[in-house]
Amino acid sequence: MTVPDHAHLTYPRIAASGDRAIVVELSDRISEETNMRVVALADDLESNPIAGIVETVPTYRSLLVSYDPLVVRGRDLSALLLERLSGIAIDGRRGRRLVVPVIYGGDVGLDLTEMAEMKEMSVAELIAAHGSADYRVYMIGFAPGFAYLGGLPEKLHTPRLAVPRQRIEASAIGIGGKQASINSVPGPSGWRFIGRTPIKVFDPTRSDAFLLKAGDHVRFRAIEKDEAAALDAAVASGAPHIEWEDA
């Protein structure tokens, strides 16, 4: 078996993904700058469409582009995408930031105390560290509306559990390796969970079911039980308070 020598690859590069999609790879490494270019290309294709493109899906370092081969050939589309990419400039704008209220600990924050002990921190210090960072949404994937968040402080990097739990509720606040997360739907997970938020990042009853998108930012804000109860009631009534700020 021949192992590809990625050291000699040049970027950007185009890779086929079946007969109806291509991948525009911008780097072999994950970085905020690379992800900004991925998102910028996706945004540009949305505002200035190329005939035949059906959908784009941003990832950490690449953009999946699905297309209709009856409208445009993959070879022609590849050339158009590389040309489009060459004209995109990153202007430094960081977009919007969602402020996520979090009640730490409790039934959902199963790992809060243990993580604090692992890190030789107090629970209050861990909560402060978690809330001090500006997190970037690198991509949406795995489950509907599940956002992979980069920017977790290094001192909070923690391996996933050796044995995943079979069910973690939606809106649980997690840490897995170098990443942070907000559970979008209930399901199994090997991440460690330290609290929950009253807001829903995925709600199929909303006009826009997905609260976050690639390129957004997130800040976590600690709340107490009374505020959590009030926010839970607002969400249940269909009038959630969603707080955005400039990133």
Backbone as CSV, one residue per row, in Angstrom:
resi,resn,N_x,N_y,N_z,CA_x,CA_y,CA_z,C_x,C_y,C_z
1,MET,0.845,-1.197,0.000,0.000,0.000,0.000,0.878,1.244,0.000
2,THR,0.589,2.174,-0.880,1.361,3.409,-0.964,0.696,4.482,-0.122
3,VAL,1.475,5.104,0.756,0.963,6.157,1.619,1.179,7.506,0.938
4,PRO,0.140,8.317,0.774,0.304,9.622,0.116,1.284,10.506,0.872
5,ASP,2.104,11.220,0.132,3.055,12.150,0.738,2.430,13.531,0.747
6,HIS,1.719,13.864,1.849,0.998,15.129,1.922,1.937,16.325,1.980
7,ALA,3.194,16.085,2.317,4.136,17.200,2.420,4.354,17.878,1.078
8,HIS,4.079,17.146,-0.033,4.325,17.703,-1.359,3.050,18.210,-2.023
9,LEU,1.934,18.216,-1.296,0.707,18.753,-1.852,0.740,20.271,-1.796
10,THR,0.141,20.901,-2.783,0.033,22.362,-2.791,-1.431,22.752,-2.659
11,TYR,-1.661,23.906,-2.060,-3.017,24.375,-1.796,-3.192,25.787,-2.318
12,PRO,-4.418,26.117,-2.759,-5.623,25.288,-2.734,-5.581,24.171,-3.772
13,ARG,-6.342,23.125,-3.509,-6.437,22.010,-4.443,-7.872,21.513,-4.479
14,ILE,-8.209,20.848,-5.604,-9.559,20.333,-5.813,-9.520,18.814,-5.743
15,ALA,-10.463,18.232,-5.021,-10.584,16.778,-4.945,-12.025,16.392,-5.257
16,ALA,-12.191,15.332,-6.047,-13.530,14.846,-6.357,-14.125,14.156,-5.144
17,SER,-15.449,14.282,-4.992,-16.184,13.593,-3.926,-17.413,12.963,-4.565
18,GLY,-17.208,11.828,-5.214,-18.273,11.217,-5.999,-18.431,11.929,-7.323
19,ASP,-19.600,11.757,-7.951,-19.816,12.347,-9.275,-20.687,13.592,-9.228
20,ARG,-21.013,14.075,-8.022,-21.864,15.257,-7.899,-21.340,16.267,-6.880
21,ALA,-20.096,16.108,-6.477,-19.532,17.045,-5.508,-18.020,17.102,-5.654
22,ILE,-17.473,18.245,-5.307,-16.028,18.406,-5.259,-15.676,19.118,-3.952
23,VAL,-14.452,18.928,-3.521,-13.968,19.537,-2.288,-12.861,20.517,-2.629
24,VAL,-13.017,21.749,-2.177,-11.966,22.755,-2.331,-11.157,22.749,-1.036
25,GLU,-9.968,22.197,-1.074,-9.112,22.110,0.112,-8.181,23.320,0.137
26,LEU,-8.177,24.024,1.272,-7.381,25.246,1.371,-6.096,25.068,2.155
27,SER,-5.990,23.994,2.911,-4.783,23.747,3.694,-4.837,22.327,4.222
28,ASP,-3.699,21.839,4.725,-3.694,20.558,5.421,-3.649,20.766,6.928
29,ARG,-3.800,22.024,7.357,-3.760,22.345,8.779,-4.983,23.178,9.158
30,ILE,-5.406,23.035,10.399,-6.544,23.795,10.912,-6.050,25.105,11.507
31,SER,-6.633,26.199,11.059,-6.323,27.517,11.620,-7.525,28.416,11.421
32,GLU,-7.596,29.479,12.205,-8.701,30.416,12.051,-8.637,31.093,10.687
33,GLU,-7.443,31.446,10.232,-7.308,32.115,8.930,-7.810,31.224,7.801
34,THR,-7.442,29.936,7.830,-7.913,29.020,6.795,-9.428,28.907,6.821
35,ASN,-9.992,28.778,8.025,-11.439,28.659,8.145,-12.146,29.927,7.692
36,MET,-11.526,31.077,7.939,-12.110,32.334,7.460,-12.189,32.341,5.939
37,ARG,-11.176,31.797,5.269,-11.199,31.729,3.807,-12.266,30.749,3.324
38,VAL,-12.412,29.631,4.030,-13.465,28.663,3.689,-14.833,29.332,3.749
39,VAL,-15.097,30.022,4.864,-16.392,30.671,5.052,-16.585,31.800,4.044
40,ALA,-15.517,32.542,3.758,-15.613,33.631,2.788,-15.980,33.102,1.399
41,LEU,-15.407,31.962,1.016,-15.743,31.366,-0.272,-17.203,30.918,-0.291
42,ALA,-17.650,30.282,0.791,-19.053,29.849,0.865,-20.001,31.045,0.782
43,ASP,-19.675,32.117,1.500,-20.522,33.316,1.481,-20.549,33.942,0.090
44,ASP,-19.391,33.960,-0.575,-19.317,34.552,-1.907,-20.149,33.752,-2.903
45,LEU,-20.117,32.439,-2.777,-20.904,31.598,-3.692,-22.400,31.724,-3.419
46,GLU,-22.756,32.055,-2.176,-24.165,32.270,-1.867,-24.662,33.598,-2.434
47,SER,-23.825,34.631,-2.334,-24.242,35.949,-2.812,-24.063,36.103,-4.320
48,ASN,-23.108,35.366,-4.881,-22.864,35.418,-6.329,-22.795,33.986,-6.869
49,PRO,-23.938,33.326,-7.030,-23.960,31.885,-7.344,-23.338,31.557,-8.700
50,ILE,-22.785,30.381,-8.773,-22.344,29.798,-10.037,-23.418,28.799,-10.464
51,ALA,-23.859,28.887,-11.684,-24.924,28.009,-12.177,-24.538,26.548,-11.982
52,GLY,-25.455,25.777,-11.417,-25.227,24.352,-11.231,-24.885,23.957,-9.805
53,ILE,-24.447,24.917,-9.002,-24.137,24.587,-7.606,-25.441,24.383,-6.838
54,VAL,-25.521,23.279,-6.121,-26.722,22.929,-5.361,-26.576,23.316,-3.894
55,GLU,-25.386,23.099,-3.330,-25.189,23.325,-1.897,-23.699,23.434,-1.605
56,THR,-23.350,24.190,-0.565,-21.975,24.221,-0.075,-21.981,23.889,1.406
57,VAL,-20.934,23.187,1.856,-20.818,22.792,3.261,-19.415,23.138,3.753
58,PRO,-19.279,24.182,4.573,-17.956,24.532,5.101,-17.485,23.511,6.138
59,THR,-16.202,23.207,6.115,-15.578,22.380,7.143,-14.384,23.158,7.697
60,TYR,-13.603,22.513,8.549,-12.469,23.191,9.168,-11.542,23.839,8.141
61,ARG,-11.183,23.103,7.094,-10.157,23.586,6.173,-10.534,23.399,4.701
62,SER,-11.789,23.092,4.443,-12.207,22.860,3.060,-13.684,23.188,2.900
63,LEU,-14.091,23.286,1.645,-15.491,23.543,1.320,-15.981,22.456,0.381
64,LEU,-17.027,21.738,0.803,-17.677,20.764,-0.064,-18.687,21.494,-0.940
65,VAL,-18.596,21.280,-2.236,-19.500,21.926,-3.184,-20.250,20.844,-3.954
66,SER,-21.549,20.748,-3.712,-22.395,19.812,-4.455,-22.938,20.519,-5.692
67,TYR,-23.018,19.781,-6.799,-23.447,20.418,-8.043,-24.275,19.453,-8.885
68,ASP,-24.974,20.027,-9.835,-25.790,19.265,-10.778,-24.962,19.050,-12.051
69,PRO,-24.536,17.812,-12.335,-23.689,17.579,-13.512,-24.405,17.798,-14.841
70,LEU,-25.726,17.920,-14.797,-26.457,18.232,-16.025,-26.367,19.723,-16.364
71,VAL,-25.939,20.522,-15.370,-25.818,21.965,-15.584,-24.369,22.390,-15.764
72,VAL,-23.477,21.808,-14.977,-22.070,22.184,-15.057,-21.204,20.946,-14.854
73,ARG,-20.119,20.854,-15.621,-19.199,19.734,-15.471,-18.250,20.008,-14.320
74,GLY,-17.841,18.945,-13.653,-16.949,19.080,-12.517,-15.650,19.780,-12.863
75,ARG,-15.090,19.480,-14.029,-13.833,20.102,-14.441,-14.000,21.609,-14.626
76,ASP,-15.093,21.988,-15.257,-15.343,23.419,-15.469,-15.608,24.129,-14.144
77,LEU,-16.370,23.488,-13.273,-16.671,24.086,-11.976,-15.411,24.237,-11.142
78,SER,-14.522,23.271,-11.212,-13.265,23.352,-10.462,-12.476,24.595,-10.856
79,ALA,-12.394,24.850,-12.155,-11.667,26.027,-12.632,-12.346,27.311,-12.166
80,LEU,-13.676,27.329,-12.207,-14.409,28.520,-11.771,-14.211,28.774,-10.273
81,LEU,-14.171,27.704,-9.488,-13.996,27.856,-8.043,-12.600,28.371,-7.699
82,LEU,-11.597,27.865,-8.373,-10.241,28.346,-8.119,-10.102,29.809,-8.526
83,GLU,-10.748,30.166,-9.622,-10.730,31.571,-10.051,-11.451,32.451,-9.033
84,ARG,-12.587,31.997,-8.554,-13.354,32.758,-7.567,-12.543,32.914,-6.276
85,LEU,-11.885,31.841,-5.874,-11.112,31.862,-4.630,-9.963,32.852,-4.707
86,SER,-9.358,32.965,-5.874,-8.200,33.861,-6.023,-8.582,35.323,-5.841
87,GLY,-9.872,35.636,-6.008,-10.297,37.024,-5.881,-10.894,37.372,-4.532
88,ILE,-10.883,36.409,-3.602,-11.486,36.640,-2.286,-10.426,37.154,-1.316
89,ALA,-10.760,38.247,-0.647,-9.864,38.806,0.370,-10.536,38.703,1.728
90,ILE,-9.740,38.352,2.743,-10.244,38.308,4.113,-10.116,39.708,4.684
91,ASP,-11.255,40.322,5.033,-11.236,41.726,5.450,-11.056,41.915,6.949
92,GLY,-10.923,40.812,7.689,-10.689,40.933,9.124,-11.945,41.033,9.964
93,ARG,-13.100,41.177,9.320,-14.347,41.238,10.087,-14.636,39.883,10.711
94,ARG,-15.072,39.889,11.974,-15.267,38.654,12.714,-16.737,38.280,12.851
95,GLY,-17.625,39.075,12.257,-19.027,38.692,12.235,-19.723,38.848,13.571
96,ARG,-20.620,37.935,13.877,-21.479,38.038,15.046,-21.056,37.023,16.119
97,ARG,-21.424,37.329,17.358,-21.109,36.445,18.479,-22.383,36.166,19.264
98,LEU,-22.659,34.906,19.489,-23.798,34.502,20.306,-23.352,34.401,21.767
99,VAL,-24.066,35.092,22.643,-23.802,34.993,24.078,-24.668,33.856,24.622
100,VAL,-24.013,32.815,25.120,-24.716,31.608,25.562,-24.759,31.567,27.090
101,PRO,-25.946,31.719,27.687,-26.056,31.621,29.148,-25.900,30.166,29.585
102,VAL,-25.115,29.938,30.624,-24.835,28.569,31.074,-25.037,28.468,32.578
103,ILE,-25.801,27.471,32.992,-25.843,27.109,34.392,-24.916,25.895,34.554
104,TYR,-23.843,26.102,35.266,-22.804,25.079,35.379,-23.167,24.064,36.463
105,GLY,-22.702,22.823,36.251,-22.966,21.763,37.205,-24.354,21.188,37.032
106,GLY,-24.918,20.649,38.121,-26.252,20.074,38.048,-26.256,18.703,37.404
107,ASP,-27.463,18.242,37.059,-27.618,16.899,36.506,-26.931,16.742,35.149
108,VAL,-26.857,17.823,34.391,-26.259,17.741,33.055,-24.740,17.939,33.118
109,GLY,-24.289,18.797,34.025,-22.852,19.068,34.155,-22.143,17.989,34.949
110,LEU,-22.215,16.761,34.442,-21.754,15.580,35.180,-20.265,15.608,35.506
111,ASP,-19.479,16.285,34.680,-18.025,16.197,34.798,-17.376,17.444,35.382
112,LEU,-18.177,18.406,35.808,-17.625,19.680,36.253,-16.660,19.509,37.426
113,THR,-17.100,18.850,38.474,-16.255,18.709,39.661,-15.017,17.868,39.374
114,GLU,-15.204,16.766,38.655,-14.066,15.900,38.339,-13.055,16.620,37.468
115,MET,-13.536,17.401,36.493,-12.610,18.145,35.639,-11.823,19.169,36.439
116,ALA,-12.477,19.843,37.367,-11.777,20.815,38.207,-10.669,20.123,39.002
117,GLU,-10.959,18.937,39.524,-9.940,18.194,40.260,-8.806,17.763,39.339
118,MET,-9.123,17.320,38.130,-8.103,16.922,37.165,-7.166,18.075,36.838
119,LYS,-7.731,19.273,36.742,-6.959,20.453,36.349,-6.329,21.162,37.554
120,GLU,-6.588,20.613,38.749,-6.097,21.242,39.987,-6.559,22.697,40.062
121,MET,-7.848,22.867,39.771,-8.496,24.164,39.822,-9.715,24.049,40.720
122,SER,-10.189,25.179,41.207,-11.490,25.181,41.855,-12.567,25.178,40.770
123,VAL,-13.781,24.813,41.160,-14.891,24.848,40.201,-15.082,26.263,39.674
124,ALA,-14.960,27.249,40.550,-15.126,28.644,40.128,-14.055,29.036,39.116
125,GLU,-12.827,28.573,39.304,-11.745,28.892,38.366,-11.982,28.236,37.015
126,LEU,-12.494,27.007,37.025,-12.782,26.336,35.757,-13.891,27.065,35.005
127,ILE,-14.928,27.449,35.726,-16.026,28.181,35.091,-15.529,29.505,34.510
128,ALA,-14.685,30.202,35.261,-14.148,31.479,34.781,-13.296,31.274,33.529
129,ALA,-12.484,30.219,33.512,-11.642,29.942,32.342,-12.496,29.615,31.119
130,HIS,-13.536,28.813,31.326,-14.424,28.435,30.222,-15.137,29.653,29.643
131,GLY,-15.500,30.592,30.516,-16.221,31.774,30.063,-15.338,32.898,29.578
132,SER,-14.019,32.737,29.675,-13.104,33.820,29.306,-12.769,33.855,27.827
133,ALA,-13.075,32.781,27.106,-12.602,32.634,25.729,-13.621,33.123,24.705
134,ASP,-13.097,33.461,23.539,-13.914,33.746,22.359,-13.827,32.516,21.464
135,TYR,-14.932,31.834,21.279,-14.953,30.574,20.537,-15.420,30.817,19.100
136,ARG,-14.790,30.141,18.169,-15.172,30.244,16.758,-15.907,28.976,16.345
137,VAL,-17.006,29.147,15.629,-17.706,28.012,15.032,-16.966,27.635,13.752
138,TYR,-16.223,26.541,13.809,-15.454,26.120,12.640,-16.328,25.378,11.627
139,MET,-17.284,24.618,12.127,-18.160,23.897,11.204,-19.373,23.379,11.965
140,ILE,-20.412,23.049,11.192,-21.605,22.399,11.712,-21.603,20.975,11.176
141,GLY,-21.769,19.998,12.073,-21.737,18.619,11.594,-22.056,17.633,12.698
142,PHE,-21.936,16.351,12.394,-22.180,15.233,13.300,-23.665,15.050,13.579
143,ALA,-24.333,16.110,14.007,-25.771,16.077,14.281,-26.356,17.410,13.828
144,PRO,-27.662,17.509,13.600,-28.248,18.775,13.138,-27.926,19.938,14.079
145,GLY,-27.263,20.939,13.561,-26.973,22.133,14.343,-25.824,22.010,15.321
146,PHE,-25.105,20.894,15.317,-23.996,20.716,16.261,-22.790,21.531,15.781
147,ALA,-22.359,22.470,16.625,-21.263,23.375,16.257,-19.957,22.925,16.903
148,TYR,-18.929,22.763,16.084,-17.583,22.482,16.594,-16.918,23.818,16.901
149,LEU,-16.592,24.030,18.175,-16.086,25.313,18.634,-14.595,25.239,18.921
150,GLY,-13.825,26.079,18.231,-12.410,26.223,18.525,-12.189,27.410,19.437
151,GLY,-11.040,27.424,20.131,-10.729,28.540,21.018,-10.747,28.173,22.486
152,LEU,-10.971,26.897,22.797,-10.962,26.456,24.189,-9.587,26.714,24.802
153,PRO,-9.520,27.387,25.972,-8.224,27.626,26.614,-7.443,26.316,26.790
154,GLU,-6.146,26.373,26.551,-5.329,25.157,26.567,-5.425,24.414,27.897
155,LYS,-5.537,25.160,28.990,-5.590,24.501,30.301,-6.857,23.690,30.503
156,LEU,-7.851,23.857,29.618,-9.078,23.078,29.695,-9.117,21.928,28.691
157,HIS,-8.068,21.775,27.876,-8.042,20.647,26.941,-8.083,19.343,27.736
158,THR,-9.023,18.468,27.376,-9.248,17.247,28.151,-9.643,16.110,27.213
159,PRO,-8.997,14.940,27.335,-9.381,13.809,26.482,-10.834,13.415,26.678
160,ARG,-11.412,12.871,25.631,-12.772,12.359,25.741,-12.806,11.142,26.673
161,LEU,-14.000,10.784,27.102,-14.174,9.625,27.961,-13.806,8.336,27.221
162,ALA,-13.249,7.380,27.934,-12.898,6.097,27.319,-14.155,5.337,26.903
163,VAL,-15.223,5.474,27.688,-16.497,4.819,27.385,-17.578,5.895,27.255
164,PRO,-18.114,6.117,26.061,-19.140,7.157,25.887,-20.396,6.865,26.702
165,ARG,-21.050,7.923,27.144,-22.363,7.784,27.764,-23.402,7.585,26.657
166,GLN,-24.463,6.860,26.990,-25.443,6.501,25.971,-26.414,7.624,25.631
167,ARG,-26.603,8.581,26.539,-27.509,9.687,26.228,-27.095,10.935,26.993
168,ILE,-26.872,11.987,26.241,-26.648,13.325,26.788,-27.726,14.227,26.193
169,GLU,-28.339,15.046,27.033,-29.459,15.847,26.572,-29.014,17.002,25.668
170,ALA,-29.956,17.503,24.882,-29.703,18.702,24.076,-29.392,19.876,25.001
171,SER,-28.572,20.793,24.507,-28.178,22.021,25.212,-27.133,21.791,26.297
172,ALA,-26.588,20.574,26.393,-25.492,20.327,27.319,-24.220,20.989,26.782
173,ILE,-23.412,21.530,27.686,-22.181,22.236,27.328,-21.008,21.286,27.519
174,GLY,-20.283,21.009,26.434,-19.264,19.969,26.470,-17.860,20.435,26.161
175,ILE,-16.910,19.575,26.534,-15.498,19.737,26.214,-14.993,18.390,25.722
176,GLY,-14.338,18.403,24.559,-13.777,17.176,24.004,-12.446,17.459,23.352
177,GLY,-11.355,17.025,23.984,-10.033,17.325,23.443,-9.753,18.810,23.495
178,LYS,-9.505,19.414,22.324,-9.212,20.846,22.226,-10.452,21.673,21.899
179,GLN,-11.612,21.020,21.836,-12.809,21.690,21.347,-13.874,21.832,22.435
180,ALA,-14.750,22.786,22.217,-15.927,22.964,23.060,-17.160,22.709,22.202
181,SER,-18.309,22.529,22.867,-19.518,22.230,22.098,-20.761,22.605,22.873
182,ILE,-21.868,22.693,22.134,-23.212,22.807,22.693,-24.037,21.708,22.038
183,ASN,-24.494,20.745,22.812,-25.270,19.661,22.219,-26.516,20.218,21.536
184,SER,-26.756,19.757,20.325,-27.914,20.250,19.577,-29.117,19.336,19.701
185,VAL,-28.871,18.040,19.840,-29.942,17.053,20.005,-29.482,16.019,21.029
186,PRO,-30.414,15.301,21.657,-29.996,14.245,22.584,-29.291,13.119,21.838
187,GLY,-28.335,12.480,22.514,-27.655,11.363,21.880,-26.446,10.924,22.678
188,PRO,-25.794,9.846,22.243,-24.602,9.365,22.935,-23.423,10.314,22.726
189,SER,-22.495,10.326,23.680,-21.335,11.201,23.543,-20.220,10.763,24.487
190,GLY,-18.993,10.919,24.010,-17.822,10.675,24.833,-17.200,11.964,25.335
191,TRP,-17.847,13.103,25.051,-17.343,14.381,25.537,-17.613,14.492,27.038
192,ARG,-16.952,15.440,27.671,-17.183,15.723,29.089,-18.085,16.950,29.183
193,PHE,-19.052,16.913,30.107,-20.067,17.955,30.159,-20.034,18.666,31.504
194,ILE,-20.131,19.997,31.415,-19.941,20.816,32.614,-21.143,21.695,32.947
195,GLY,-22.191,21.659,32.139,-23.365,22.475,32.411,-24.356,22.389,31.273
196,ARG,-25.323,23.291,31.284,-26.309,23.334,30.197,-26.731,24.779,29.962
197,THR,-27.288,25.011,28.780,-27.843,26.319,28.456,-29.347,26.189,28.214
198,PRO,-30.131,27.165,28.613,-31.577,27.108,28.326,-31.911,27.260,26.844
199,ILE,-31.036,27.893,26.071,-31.369,28.141,24.666,-31.139,26.893,23.818
200,LYS,-31.797,26.854,22.679,-31.684,25.722,21.761,-30.904,26.150,20.526
201,VAL,-29.792,25.468,20.240,-29.048,25.800,19.018,-29.682,25.143,17.794
202,PHE,-30.547,24.152,18.028,-31.298,23.543,16.923,-32.749,23.405,17.349
203,ASP,-33.640,23.980,16.554,-35.072,23.917,16.847,-35.826,23.858,15.526
204,PRO,-36.323,22.687,15.135,-36.979,22.545,13.828,-38.263,23.340,13.700
205,THR,-38.780,23.883,14.817,-40.002,24.689,14.735,-39.704,26.147,14.378
206,ARG,-38.427,26.564,14.446,-38.079,27.940,14.075,-38.018,28.069,12.557
207,SER,-38.182,29.292,12.077,-38.066,29.528,10.629,-36.656,29.193,10.160
208,ASP,-35.645,29.508,10.983,-34.280,29.077,10.738,-33.913,28.127,11.877
209,ALA,-33.943,26.833,11.582,-33.771,25.829,12.637,-32.397,25.880,13.293
210,PHE,-31.401,26.358,12.533,-30.027,26.360,13.030,-29.659,27.742,13.551
211,LEU,-29.317,27.813,14.827,-28.996,29.102,15.424,-27.600,29.571,15.019
212,LEU,-26.673,28.638,14.862,-25.288,28.972,14.547,-24.914,28.491,13.152
213,LYS,-23.904,29.148,12.589,-23.356,28.726,11.310,-21.841,28.897,11.361
214,ALA,-21.153,28.253,10.442,-19.701,28.359,10.381,-19.288,29.828,10.239
215,GLY,-18.311,30.232,11.039,-17.853,31.616,11.014,-18.390,32.457,12.151
216,ASP,-19.459,31.985,12.807,-19.968,32.683,13.984,-18.999,32.520,15.156
217,HIS,-19.227,33.339,16.185,-18.453,33.222,17.423,-19.409,33.016,18.581
218,VAL,-18.877,32.479,19.675,-19.672,32.163,20.860,-18.926,32.626,22.105
219,ARG,-19.674,33.184,23.039,-19.139,33.488,24.369,-20.080,32.896,25.403
220,PHE,-19.524,32.208,26.399,-20.332,31.601,27.447,-20.420,32.534,28.651
221,ARG,-21.623,32.668,29.197,-21.878,33.535,30.349,-22.541,32.730,31.459
222,ALA,-21.912,32.706,32.633,-22.450,31.936,33.755,-23.714,32.594,34.305
223,ILE,-24.721,31.784,34.607,-25.964,32.276,35.192,-26.303,31.435,36.419
224,GLU,-27.210,31.946,37.239,-27.669,31.230,38.432,-29.026,30.578,38.157
225,LYS,-29.523,29.829,39.147,-30.739,29.029,38.964,-31.957,29.881,38.616
226,ASP,-32.089,31.051,39.258,-33.269,31.883,39.001,-33.316,32.349,37.550
227,GLU,-32.182,32.808,37.032,-32.141,33.247,35.631,-32.351,32.078,34.690
228,ALA,-31.765,30.922,35.026,-31.956,29.739,34.190,-33.433,29.356,34.125
229,ALA,-34.119,29.426,35.262,-35.544,29.086,35.287,-36.354,30.052,34.437
230,ALA,-36.015,31.343,34.509,-36.726,32.339,33.707,-36.483,32.118,32.215
231,LEU,-35.251,31.799,31.861,-34.932,31.552,30.446,-35.578,30.256,29.966
232,ASP,-35.611,29.233,30.821,-36.303,27.988,30.459,-37.775,28.270,30.155
233,ALA,-38.404,29.106,30.980,-39.814,29.438,30.789,-40.021,30.202,29.487
234,ALA,-39.103,31.102,29.180,-39.210,31.870,27.933,-39.083,30.964,26.718
235,VAL,-38.158,30.022,26.775,-37.994,29.071,25.671,-39.248,28.217,25.523
236,ALA,-39.791,27.749,26.641,-40.991,26.906,26.604,-42.194,27.650,26.041
237,SER,-42.231,28.966,26.254,-43.355,29.764,25.763,-43.199,30.155,24.298
238,GLY,-42.039,29.815,23.727,-41.794,30.157,22.326,-41.236,31.537,22.116
239,ALA,-40.784,32.181,23.209,-40.224,33.529,23.101,-38.855,33.592,23.765
240,PRO,-37.898,32.817,23.250,-36.577,32.789,23.879,-35.839,34.107,23.684
241,HIS,-35.007,34.447,24.654,-34.166,35.640,24.537,-32.815,35.209,23.970
242,ILE,-32.538,35.614,22.731,-31.271,35.275,22.074,-30.424,36.542,22.009
243,GLU,-29.250,36.476,22.583,-28.387,37.666,22.689,-27.210,37.553,21.727
244,TRP,-27.158,38.480,20.768,-26.036,38.567,19.839,-25.239,39.842,20.125
245,GLU,-23.953,39.785,19.846,-23.102,40.964,19.943,-22.061,40.918,18.838
246,ASP,-21.427,42.041,18.552,-20.382,42.063,17.533,-19.159,41.293,18.047
247,ALA,-18.606,40.452,17.162,-17.421,39.688,17.535,-16.159,40.513,17.359
